Amino acid sequence: MPALPVAQREALEAAYAAPPRAYHHFGHVGDVMREVAAVHAGGGWSRPREIWLATLYHDAVYEPGARDNEARSAAMAREAIARWLPDAGLDAERVVALIEATARHGQHAPGDFADDGDGEDMRRFLDCDMAILGAPAAAFDAYDRAIATEYRGRVPGWLYRINRRRFLAGLLRRPRIFLSEAFHARLDAAARGNLRRVLFTKR
């Protein structure tokens, strides 16, 4: 993918640095981008440039517990495209749709999206963001601790633990954690192992 204009990249990195984050920082973008690159190498995306921009901006606004992070991140992406990439031929509304869909992680089913290139892009994009669930145990545990750190001091500990457990248990109960066939085949077993371990042995 092409490099961003310097001013755009600086603004984006500044957004990811505020407030200070333990997980949803620019390093997380790099992790998701590696998943995106692997998909690209293994068959490609229907609209790769929109996927690239959505990956860059999907957590640009992140305040633990806020309900509008994704909508605000999507609005930031739309504004950035208009400001810095107006002639790049990007479909800004597609970027917005991809980012806004991340607000409902754990609620989607594979059939929620059209059986076409855009639908498969959406399934795989959401899976790229959730791939940490199927990471090796040490990486998953570091992610789990980092999420708790982000909420510390913002949400009462007891409430965080209840809501976090509810989210993780809800994922485990779903017939499909990952929406695309490739991610399901590669990561489902590992993700379920991580979720069972964290729900039934660590807590």
Tab-separated table of C-alpha atoms in Angstrom:
chain	number	residue	atom	x	y	z
A	1	MET	CA	0.000	0.000	0.000
A	2	PRO	CA	1.209	3.555	-0.651
A	3	ALA	CA	2.719	5.595	2.159
A	4	LEU	CA	0.560	8.204	3.842
A	5	PRO	CA	1.420	11.880	3.513
A	6	VAL	CA	3.744	12.793	6.378
A	7	ALA	CA	1.249	15.151	8.008
A	8	GLN	CA	-1.486	12.523	7.869
A	9	ARG	CA	0.699	9.861	9.443
A	10	GLU	CA	1.789	12.232	12.205
A	11	ALA	CA	-1.823	13.125	12.973
A	12	LEU	CA	-2.784	9.452	13.006
A	13	GLU	CA	0.048	8.455	15.326
A	14	ALA	CA	-0.867	11.319	17.661
A	15	ALA	CA	-4.460	10.090	17.754
A	16	TYR	CA	-3.341	6.595	18.743
A	17	ALA	CA	-1.174	8.027	21.512
A	18	ALA	CA	-4.063	9.779	23.271
A	19	PRO	CA	-5.113	8.764	25.765
A	20	PRO	CA	-2.128	6.511	26.626
A	21	ARG	CA	-3.130	2.938	25.790
A	22	ALA	CA	-1.905	-0.479	26.839
A	23	TYR	CA	-3.357	-2.367	23.853
A	24	HIS	CA	-5.221	-0.157	21.371
A	25	HIS	CA	-2.118	1.799	20.364
A	26	PHE	CA	-0.319	2.036	17.029
A	27	GLY	CA	1.405	-1.276	17.715
A	28	HIS	CA	-1.995	-2.956	17.549
A	29	VAL	CA	-2.484	-1.409	14.115
A	30	GLY	CA	0.779	-3.022	13.060
A	31	ASP	CA	-0.397	-6.419	14.306
A	32	VAL	CA	-3.671	-6.146	12.398
A	33	MET	CA	-1.826	-4.898	9.322
A	34	ARG	CA	0.314	-8.046	9.347
A	35	GLU	CA	-2.874	-10.122	9.237
A	36	VAL	CA	-4.140	-7.912	6.417
A	37	ALA	CA	-0.877	-8.414	4.520
A	38	ALA	CA	-1.117	-12.188	4.950
A	39	VAL	CA	-4.617	-12.166	3.448
A	40	HIS	CA	-3.332	-10.029	0.601
A	41	ALA	CA	-0.519	-12.477	-0.088
A	42	GLY	CA	-2.853	-15.452	0.082
A	43	GLY	CA	-5.492	-14.358	-2.403
A	44	GLY	CA	-6.053	-10.700	-1.942
A	45	TRP	CA	-8.799	-8.270	-1.071
A	46	SER	CA	-11.626	-7.061	-3.243
A	47	ARG	CA	-10.867	-3.452	-2.248
A	48	PRO	CA	-7.389	-3.474	-0.721
A	49	ARG	CA	-6.967	0.285	-0.368
A	50	GLU	CA	-10.172	0.635	1.620
A	51	ILE	CA	-9.092	-2.253	3.858
A	52	TRP	CA	-5.729	-0.557	4.369
A	53	LEU	CA	-7.289	2.756	5.404
A	54	ALA	CA	-9.852	1.059	7.646
A	55	THR	CA	-7.057	-0.842	9.389
A	56	LEU	CA	-5.094	2.344	9.977
A	57	TYR	CA	-8.041	4.216	11.467
A	58	HIS	CA	-10.181	1.553	13.115
A	59	ASP	CA	-9.114	2.399	16.688
A	60	ALA	CA	-7.908	5.961	16.135
A	61	VAL	CA	-10.391	7.127	18.777
A	62	TYR	CA	-10.393	4.902	21.828
A	63	GLU	CA	-11.702	5.797	25.274
A	64	PRO	CA	-12.354	2.728	27.432
A	65	GLY	CA	-16.052	2.309	28.055
A	66	ALA	CA	-17.172	4.860	25.470
A	67	ARG	CA	-19.900	3.714	23.102
A	68	ASP	CA	-18.937	5.901	20.153
A	69	ASN	CA	-15.255	5.045	19.634
A	70	GLU	CA	-15.856	3.307	16.323
A	71	ALA	CA	-18.195	5.994	14.986
A	72	ARG	CA	-15.685	8.689	15.888
A	73	SER	CA	-12.806	6.708	14.380
A	74	ALA	CA	-14.827	6.276	11.177
A	75	ALA	CA	-15.562	10.010	11.071
A	76	MET	CA	-11.847	10.726	11.500
A	77	ALA	CA	-11.062	8.416	8.580
A	78	ARG	CA	-13.648	10.126	6.386
A	79	GLU	CA	-12.239	13.545	7.216
A	80	ALA	CA	-8.662	12.379	6.640
A	81	ILE	CA	-9.491	10.993	3.207
A	82	ALA	CA	-11.161	14.272	2.254
A	83	ARG	CA	-8.248	16.312	3.571
A	84	TRP	CA	-5.189	14.339	2.511
A	85	LEU	CA	-6.328	11.820	-0.130
A	86	PRO	CA	-9.125	13.552	-2.058
A	87	ASP	CA	-7.894	12.381	-5.462
A	88	ALA	CA	-6.888	8.848	-4.504
A	89	GLY	CA	-10.130	7.287	-5.739
A	90	LEU	CA	-10.954	5.850	-2.318
A	91	ASP	CA	-14.494	4.937	-1.338
A	92	ALA	CA	-14.651	6.792	1.974
A	93	GLU	CA	-18.049	5.362	2.871
A	94	ARG	CA	-16.740	1.826	2.484
A	95	VAL	CA	-13.917	2.665	4.877
A	96	VAL	CA	-16.493	4.060	7.296
A	97	ALA	CA	-18.634	0.908	7.051
A	98	LEU	CA	-15.656	-1.345	7.760
A	99	ILE	CA	-14.641	0.619	10.846
A	100	GLU	CA	-18.161	0.950	12.212
A	101	ALA	CA	-18.649	-2.826	11.934
A	102	THR	CA	-15.904	-3.344	14.530
A	103	ALA	CA	-18.289	-1.933	17.165
A	104	ARG	CA	-20.182	-5.229	17.036
A	105	HIS	CA	-17.375	-7.743	17.447
A	106	GLY	CA	-18.825	-10.965	18.787
A	107	GLN	CA	-22.277	-10.244	17.382
A	108	HIS	CA	-21.769	-10.875	13.676
A	109	ALA	CA	-22.409	-14.132	11.838
A	110	PRO	CA	-20.845	-15.088	8.494
A	111	GLY	CA	-24.180	-14.714	6.728
A	112	ASP	CA	-24.634	-11.138	7.898
A	113	PHE	CA	-22.668	-9.926	4.899
A	114	ALA	CA	-23.253	-10.266	1.185
A	115	ASP	CA	-21.849	-13.261	-0.645
A	116	ASP	CA	-19.590	-11.120	-2.795
A	117	GLY	CA	-16.175	-9.502	-2.661
A	118	ASP	CA	-17.273	-6.778	-0.279
A	119	GLY	CA	-18.883	-9.291	2.058
A	120	GLU	CA	-15.763	-11.455	2.134
A	121	ASP	CA	-13.628	-8.353	2.685
A	122	MET	CA	-15.787	-7.463	5.676
A	123	ARG	CA	-15.603	-10.957	7.168
A	124	ARG	CA	-11.834	-11.153	6.816
A	125	PHE	CA	-11.255	-7.575	7.998
A	126	LEU	CA	-13.171	-8.253	11.209
A	127	ASP	CA	-11.268	-11.515	11.626
A	128	CYS	CA	-7.933	-9.706	11.243
A	129	ASP	CA	-8.881	-7.467	14.163
A	130	MET	CA	-9.927	-10.474	16.273
A	131	ALA	CA	-6.978	-12.708	15.380
A	132	ILE	CA	-5.398	-12.049	18.789
A	133	LEU	CA	-7.981	-14.449	20.249
A	134	GLY	CA	-6.209	-17.315	18.502
A	135	ALA	CA	-2.678	-16.189	19.342
A	136	PRO	CA	-0.283	-18.308	21.406
A	137	ALA	CA	-1.227	-18.345	25.088
A	138	ALA	CA	1.438	-15.851	26.195
A	139	ALA	CA	0.362	-13.297	23.572
A	140	PHE	CA	-3.298	-13.787	24.411
A	141	ASP	CA	-2.612	-13.350	28.124
A	142	ALA	CA	-0.650	-10.148	27.453
A	143	TYR	CA	-3.612	-8.843	25.425
A	144	ASP	CA	-6.035	-9.763	28.209
A	145	ARG	CA	-3.914	-7.945	30.802
A	146	ALA	CA	-3.541	-4.910	28.557
A	147	ILE	CA	-7.295	-4.558	28.120
A	148	ALA	CA	-7.706	-4.671	31.905
A	149	THR	CA	-5.030	-1.988	32.246
A	150	GLU	CA	-6.874	0.309	29.843
A	151	TYR	CA	-10.029	0.112	31.943
A	152	ARG	CA	-8.294	0.454	35.314
A	153	GLY	CA	-9.339	3.670	37.018
A	154	ARG	CA	-12.086	4.278	34.458
A	155	VAL	CA	-14.519	1.488	35.364
A	156	PRO	CA	-14.912	-0.154	38.805
A	157	GLY	CA	-12.917	-3.373	38.886
A	158	TRP	CA	-15.903	-5.554	39.739
A	159	LEU	CA	-17.898	-4.128	36.834
A	160	TYR	CA	-15.025	-4.588	34.403
A	161	ARG	CA	-14.618	-8.233	35.436
A	162	ILE	CA	-18.323	-8.943	35.001
A	163	ASN	CA	-18.488	-7.307	31.564
A	164	ARG	CA	-15.223	-8.798	30.364
A	165	ARG	CA	-16.273	-12.273	31.426
A	166	ARG	CA	-19.646	-11.799	29.725
A	167	PHE	CA	-17.921	-10.778	26.473
A	168	LEU	CA	-15.441	-13.653	26.483
A	169	ALA	CA	-18.073	-16.224	27.457
A	170	GLY	CA	-20.332	-14.934	24.710
A	171	LEU	CA	-17.570	-15.490	22.170
A	172	LEU	CA	-17.006	-19.024	23.415
A	173	ARG	CA	-20.709	-19.859	23.104
A	174	ARG	CA	-20.889	-18.746	19.494
A	175	PRO	CA	-20.840	-21.447	16.816
A	176	ARG	CA	-18.358	-19.310	14.911
A	177	ILE	CA	-15.817	-16.974	16.483
A	178	PHE	CA	-14.232	-16.151	13.134
A	179	LEU	CA	-16.397	-15.234	10.183
A	180	SER	CA	-14.275	-16.298	7.217
A	181	GLU	CA	-13.458	-19.903	6.400
A	182	ALA	CA	-9.693	-19.344	6.383
A	183	PHE	CA	-9.558	-17.703	9.812
A	184	HIS	CA	-12.014	-20.215	11.237
A	185	ALA	CA	-9.850	-23.121	10.088
A	186	ARG	CA	-6.617	-21.539	11.290
A	187	LEU	CA	-7.562	-19.970	14.616
A	188	ASP	CA	-10.830	-21.360	15.992
A	189	ALA	CA	-9.339	-24.173	18.072
A	190	ALA	CA	-6.625	-21.954	19.557
A	191	ALA	CA	-9.120	-19.184	20.319
A	192	ARG	CA	-11.463	-21.568	22.111
A	193	GLY	CA	-8.543	-22.938	24.094
A	194	ASN	CA	-7.544	-19.437	25.191
A	195	LEU	CA	-11.097	-18.517	26.110
A	196	ARG	CA	-11.688	-21.693	28.133
A	197	ARG	CA	-8.406	-21.253	29.970
A	198	VAL	CA	-9.064	-17.631	30.860
A	199	LEU	CA	-12.685	-18.248	31.861
A	200	PHE	CA	-12.318	-21.483	33.791
A	201	THR	CA	-8.808	-21.462	35.233
A	202	LYS	CA	-7.559	-17.882	35.533
A	203	ARG	CA	-10.650	-16.183	36.982
